[in-house]
Tab-separated table of C-alpha atoms in Angstrom:
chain	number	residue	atom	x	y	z
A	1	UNK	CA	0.000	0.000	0.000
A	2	UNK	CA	1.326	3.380	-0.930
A	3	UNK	CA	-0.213	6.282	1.072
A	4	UNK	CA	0.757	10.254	1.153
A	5	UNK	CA	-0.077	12.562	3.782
A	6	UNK	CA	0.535	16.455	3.032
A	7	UNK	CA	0.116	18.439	6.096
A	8	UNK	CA	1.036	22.480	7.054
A	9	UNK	CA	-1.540	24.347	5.472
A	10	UNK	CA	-3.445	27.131	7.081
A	11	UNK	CA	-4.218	30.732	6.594
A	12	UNK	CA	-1.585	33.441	6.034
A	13	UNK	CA	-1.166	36.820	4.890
A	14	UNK	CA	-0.190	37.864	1.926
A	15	UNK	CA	3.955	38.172	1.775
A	16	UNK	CA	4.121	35.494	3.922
A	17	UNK	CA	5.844	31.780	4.059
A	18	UNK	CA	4.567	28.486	4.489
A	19	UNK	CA	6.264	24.702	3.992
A	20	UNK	CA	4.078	21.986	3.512
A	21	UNK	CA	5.663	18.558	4.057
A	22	UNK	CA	4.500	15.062	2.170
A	23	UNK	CA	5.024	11.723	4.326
A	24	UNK	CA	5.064	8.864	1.923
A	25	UNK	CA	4.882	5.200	3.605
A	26	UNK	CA	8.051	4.438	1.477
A	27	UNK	CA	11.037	5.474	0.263
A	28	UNK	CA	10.944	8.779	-1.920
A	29	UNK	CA	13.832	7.111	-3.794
A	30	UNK	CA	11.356	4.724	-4.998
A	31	UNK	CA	9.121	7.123	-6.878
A	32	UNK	CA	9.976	7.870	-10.480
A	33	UNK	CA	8.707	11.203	-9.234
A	34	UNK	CA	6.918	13.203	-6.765
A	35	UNK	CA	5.246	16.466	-6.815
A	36	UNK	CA	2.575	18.956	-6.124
A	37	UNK	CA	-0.597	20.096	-7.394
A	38	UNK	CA	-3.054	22.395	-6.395
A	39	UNK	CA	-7.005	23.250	-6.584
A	40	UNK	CA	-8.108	26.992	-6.570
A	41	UNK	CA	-11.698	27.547	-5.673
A	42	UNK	CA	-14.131	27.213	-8.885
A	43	UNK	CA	-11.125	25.658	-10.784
A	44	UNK	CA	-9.595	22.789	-12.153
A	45	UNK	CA	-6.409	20.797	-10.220
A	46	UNK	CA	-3.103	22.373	-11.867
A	47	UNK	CA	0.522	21.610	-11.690
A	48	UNK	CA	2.311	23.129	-9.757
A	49	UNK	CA	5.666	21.016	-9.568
A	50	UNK	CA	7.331	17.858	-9.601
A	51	UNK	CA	10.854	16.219	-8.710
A	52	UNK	CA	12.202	13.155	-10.236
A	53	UNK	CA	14.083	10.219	-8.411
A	54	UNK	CA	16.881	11.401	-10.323
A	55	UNK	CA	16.264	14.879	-8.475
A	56	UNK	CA	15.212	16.750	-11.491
A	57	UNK	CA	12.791	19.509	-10.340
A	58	UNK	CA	10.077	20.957	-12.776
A	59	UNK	CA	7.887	24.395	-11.865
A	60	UNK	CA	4.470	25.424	-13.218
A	61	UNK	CA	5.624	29.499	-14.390
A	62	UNK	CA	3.514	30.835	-12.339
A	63	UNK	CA	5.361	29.517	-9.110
A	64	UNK	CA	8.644	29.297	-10.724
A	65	UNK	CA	11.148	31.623	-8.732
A	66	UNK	CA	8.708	31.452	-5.617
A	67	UNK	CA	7.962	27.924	-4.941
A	68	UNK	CA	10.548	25.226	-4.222
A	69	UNK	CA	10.557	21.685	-4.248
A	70	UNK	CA	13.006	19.363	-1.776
A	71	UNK	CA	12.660	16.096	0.202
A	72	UNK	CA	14.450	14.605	2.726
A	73	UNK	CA	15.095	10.695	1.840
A	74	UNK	CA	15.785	10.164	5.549
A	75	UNK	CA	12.174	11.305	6.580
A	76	UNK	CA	10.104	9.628	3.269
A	77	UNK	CA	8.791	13.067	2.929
A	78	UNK	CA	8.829	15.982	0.496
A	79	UNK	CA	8.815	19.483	0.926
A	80	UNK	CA	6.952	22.438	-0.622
A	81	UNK	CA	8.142	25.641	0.497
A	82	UNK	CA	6.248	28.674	-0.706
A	83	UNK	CA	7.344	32.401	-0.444
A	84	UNK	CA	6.276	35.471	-1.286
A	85	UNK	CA	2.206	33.942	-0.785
A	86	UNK	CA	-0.410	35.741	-3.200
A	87	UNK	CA	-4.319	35.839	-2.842
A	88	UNK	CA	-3.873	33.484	-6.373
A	89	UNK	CA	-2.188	30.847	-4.650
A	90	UNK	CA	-4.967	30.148	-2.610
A	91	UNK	CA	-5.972	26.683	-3.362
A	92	UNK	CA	-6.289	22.802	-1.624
A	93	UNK	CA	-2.584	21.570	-2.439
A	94	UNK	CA	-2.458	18.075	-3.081
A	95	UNK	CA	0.537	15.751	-2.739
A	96	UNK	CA	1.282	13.283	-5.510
A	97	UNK	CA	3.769	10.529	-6.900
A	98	UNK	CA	4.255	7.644	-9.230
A	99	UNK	CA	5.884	4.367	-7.832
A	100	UNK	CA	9.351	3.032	-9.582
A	101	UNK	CA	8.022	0.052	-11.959
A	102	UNK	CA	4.000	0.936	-11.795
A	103	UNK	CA	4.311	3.763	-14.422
A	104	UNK	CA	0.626	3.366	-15.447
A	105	UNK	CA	-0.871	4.541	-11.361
A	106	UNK	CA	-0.305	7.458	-9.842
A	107	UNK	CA	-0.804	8.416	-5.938
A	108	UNK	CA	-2.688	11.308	-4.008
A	109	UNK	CA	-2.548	12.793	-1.092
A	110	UNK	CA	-6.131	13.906	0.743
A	111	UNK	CA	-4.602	17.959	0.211
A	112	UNK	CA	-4.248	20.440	2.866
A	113	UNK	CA	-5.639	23.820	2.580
A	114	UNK	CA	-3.683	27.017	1.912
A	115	UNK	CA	-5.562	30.301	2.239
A	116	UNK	CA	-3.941	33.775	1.803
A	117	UNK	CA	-5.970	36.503	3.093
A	118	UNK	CA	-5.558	39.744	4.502
């Protein structure tokens, strides 16, 4: 059983930081890749970025330059850290990955809120 847990969302003000960590029941090595997506009220689940096993990061351009993508192999978790927070980047921001050898399934987390308000 594969199973991702994203946790650290809340509400912040605008300017502000948050990190939002992933726990994956196994090794993050053993993902072809990992990433994030996220769900904006009234619209569709978007990219927002991705990092291989290989450690080859991607970014959606709207978060590129603000958003980062890490994990720490030690912990089975990865790491969204998001600066600069915008009233657009309010969204449910789900957790995601793709096991080494089952190319054709992909995993989700249950999301964790993010809400920037003032």
């Amino acid at each position: 059983q594969v199973q991702l847990v994203e946790s650290g969302g809340g509400l912040v003000q605008p300017g502000q930081s948050l990190r939002l960590p992933c726990a994956a029941s196994r090794s993050v090595g053993n993902f072809n890749f990992m990433g994030w997506y996220r769900q904006a009220p009234g619209k569709q689940r978007k990219f927002v970025t991705t990092i291989t096993r290989s450690g080859i990061t991607h970014y959606a351009d709207p978060v590129k330059g603000q958003f980062t993508i890490s994990r720490d192999n030690a912990k089975n978790t990865v790491f969204l850290e998001m600066n600069s927070l915008k009233f657009e980047d309010t969204a449910v921001y789900y957790c995601t990955g793709q096991v080494y050898g089952d190319s054709q399934s992909n995993y989700w987390g249950q999301g964790t809120q993010v809400t920037v308000s003032s």
